[in-house]
Amino acid sequence: MLRTQEYILNFGPQHPATHGVFQVILTLDGERIVKAEPVCGYLHRGIEKLAEARTYTQVIPYTDRMDYLAAMLQNWGYVQAVEKLMGIEVPERAEYLRIISGELSRLTSHVLATGVYALDVGGFTGFLLCFREREKMMDLLEELTGSRMTTSYARIGGVADDVTEGWLDKLDKLMDEMPGYIEEYNGLITGNEIFQARTKFIGKLTPETSINYSLSGPVLRASGVNYDLRKAKPYGIYDRFDFEVPLGTNGDCFDRFYCRVLEMEQSVRIIKQAIEQIKEVDGPIIAKVPKVLKPPKGEVYQEIESSKGIIGYYIVSDGTNKPYRMHVRRPSFINLGYLDEMLRGYLVADVVAILGSIDIVLGEVDC
Amino acid sequence: MFGKGLVKGLQITWKEFWAPKLTVEYPDKQHPMPERFHGKFVLDVDKCIACGLCVNACPNRVISLNKQKVGKKQYLTDYKMDIQYCLFCGLCVESCNKGAIHFTQDFNMNQYFYKNIPLVLVRREAPAEPLEEPATGGEEKPKPKPKPKPQAPKEEKVAEPAPPAAESEAAAGKEGQ
Ligand code: SF4
Ligand code: SF4
């Protein structure tokens, strides 16, 4: 008697397309996926626990190590939570510097996501092309913060350092060139027919499921749900900038990818406006905060829009100089939660396309 | 028309092919590092008052220092950084009131042997001062309550026994290489 049988295929943990160390146990029927079981935790470092043994300032470098591709946004979320807990007013110039470095971080993250996605579906040139600009942005970040990726730039009450001489002009110049580069990405990757064939109508997400699964970031907006914290609940000084929230229509891999490309354009817009405005703002870059930070007893939750989605910090203070408990809502981890259903019914070749389109970073998934 | 996108992509690649090279041939050539780069540490020994603020600021307990009491002043005898645990966050540099510890642009801290990884910035003997009673407390761990203020004015006294200090420092530097 002839009969077919399901079999199990391990995708990862050491697989270049998992963007880190991540395993998906695929149950396959021929080439069709019947079930996918994500296994994460290979990169777990216990950052939440480590934070309990660090002072509030000392936690900042650890937040870098979550989403190291957009470290400034992680720093920012954390310091905002502590500032909310302590009721610290951040100086205006610091807010601008946060916006500039934060959006630059978002750009580096999105440029990488765009390039790596091209690589995931088999286009190596697009990958290298994106690295070209990413390098320029990282050089700028390095000049500002001293580090390329793990910036540790935000401080409770402000930022670590003011801009160097001529830095804003360099950034302005790069931002002027950026639309041209994005045009090149579109020409090389987005417009490519093979790329489109591999990504369109693959891994579809409806708006309802996206909301039910608490997805966020470009993954959510690609299904057409207009929810960007920068617009919905403006934090910092985002209400002063004029930008749009790009939305997708189909909620497929292509939309998720293209949403990021469009978001890059918006980030460029925000940075350009911020550069214009910061020139008129002078003053301190860090508020007057005591050397030893002892927030009052209580708890706080603060969320910001990071490049991958909504990153939220929940901090419980017991009145000492160390957090009693810190929990982080990591967007990559939560966006990954729907992977199983997203993969079901698709072919093995689509696994990488779907996983890549969520744009996870394993440092954040495992925390 | 199918294939239009592909042709456009090829055009972009072709254009990029003639663009100037962005990479350099690394060990022979090197991009300049920005001023704020978080590289290898240096310690300005004369400025350091062994207060231990940097030790306490570090989230990963990278820095360890030893000091001895010479006269009324604390004399720094050892300053070691377990650089393999360093996050290069810069909190130590920020915490130092005296501007003694800072980053350099040198990023090459590779070592062939594990024992060479720790960065020994200072290793020297405390000078015996004949006028005062010789160091009593012996080597002590840095306490979180430093008292930099009363020690600050007497900068000159420690600077005196410079030759032996410089010598052993050079030796320490060699070890750290
Ligand atoms: S904080 Fe500065 S002065 Fe104090 S021990 Fe460290 S390097 Fe020396
Ligand atoms: S850079 Fe950060 S981790 Fe490294 S020694 Fe200084 S405080 Fe510690």
Short mmCIF file of N, CA and C and ligand atoms in Angstrom, two decimals, chain A residues 61, chain B residues 38 41 54 57-63 81 83 85-93 103, ligand 2:
data_model
loop_
_atom_site.label_atom_id
_atom_site.label_comp_id
_atom_site.label_asym_id
_atom_site.label_seq_id
_atom_site.Cartn_x
_atom_site.Cartn_y
_atom_site.Cartn_z
N PRO A 61 23.08 50.18 29.26
CA PRO A 61 23.84 49.39 28.27
C PRO A 61 23.22 48.01 27.98
N HIS B 38 34.65 54.45 21.16
CA HIS B 38 34.87 53.69 22.39
C HIS B 38 35.89 52.59 22.13
N PHE B 41 41.16 51.65 26.61
CA PHE B 41 41.18 52.68 27.65
C PHE B 41 42.61 53.13 27.95
N CYS B 54 34.63 55.04 39.27
CA CYS B 54 34.50 54.29 38.03
C CYS B 54 34.17 52.82 38.32
N ALA B 57 30.60 52.64 39.00
CA ALA B 57 29.72 52.99 37.88
C ALA B 57 29.58 51.85 36.89
N CYS B 58 30.55 50.98 36.87
CA CYS B 58 30.57 49.95 35.84
C CYS B 58 29.48 48.90 36.09
N PRO B 59 28.67 48.64 35.10
CA PRO B 59 27.61 47.65 35.30
C PRO B 59 28.11 46.22 35.33
N ASN B 60 29.29 45.98 34.81
CA ASN B 60 29.75 44.60 34.69
C ASN B 60 30.95 44.28 35.56
N ARG B 61 31.27 45.12 36.48
CA ARG B 61 32.41 44.95 37.39
C ARG B 61 33.68 44.64 36.61
N VAL B 62 33.95 45.47 35.65
CA VAL B 62 35.12 45.27 34.81
C VAL B 62 36.37 45.78 35.51
N ILE B 63 36.21 46.88 36.23
CA ILE B 63 37.38 47.57 36.77
C ILE B 63 37.66 47.09 38.19
N MET B 81 41.54 46.27 34.19
CA MET B 81 40.22 46.16 33.58
C MET B 81 40.10 44.79 32.92
N ILE B 83 38.82 43.42 30.38
CA ILE B 83 38.22 44.04 29.21
C ILE B 83 37.28 43.07 28.47
N TYR B 85 34.89 41.59 29.66
CA TYR B 85 33.52 41.78 30.14
C TYR B 85 33.00 43.18 29.86
N CYS B 86 33.81 43.98 29.23
CA CYS B 86 33.45 45.38 29.08
C CYS B 86 32.37 45.54 28.01
N LEU B 87 31.41 46.40 28.30
CA LEU B 87 30.34 46.67 27.35
C LEU B 87 30.64 47.91 26.50
N PHE B 88 31.72 48.57 26.80
CA PHE B 88 32.11 49.81 26.11
C PHE B 88 30.95 50.82 26.11
N CYS B 89 30.39 50.95 27.29
CA CYS B 89 29.24 51.85 27.41
C CYS B 89 29.68 53.26 27.76
N GLY B 90 30.84 53.40 28.37
CA GLY B 90 31.32 54.73 28.71
C GLY B 90 30.84 55.27 30.04
N LEU B 91 30.16 54.46 30.83
CA LEU B 91 29.68 54.97 32.11
C LEU B 91 30.83 55.27 33.06
N CYS B 92 31.91 54.48 32.96
CA CYS B 92 33.06 54.72 33.84
C CYS B 92 33.70 56.07 33.49
N VAL B 93 33.84 56.32 32.20
CA VAL B 93 34.45 57.57 31.78
C VAL B 93 33.61 58.75 32.24
N PHE B 103 38.69 56.93 26.75
CA PHE B 103 38.80 56.03 25.61
C PHE B 103 39.87 56.52 24.65
S1 SF4 C 2 32.82 51.01 29.40
FE1 SF4 C 2 31.10 50.33 30.68
S2 SF4 C 2 31.43 48.14 30.95
FE2 SF4 C 2 33.36 48.98 30.19
S3 SF4 C 2 34.55 49.40 32.05
FE3 SF4 C 2 33.46 51.30 31.53
S4 SF4 C 2 31.55 51.21 32.70
FE4 SF4 C 2 32.42 49.13 32.68
#
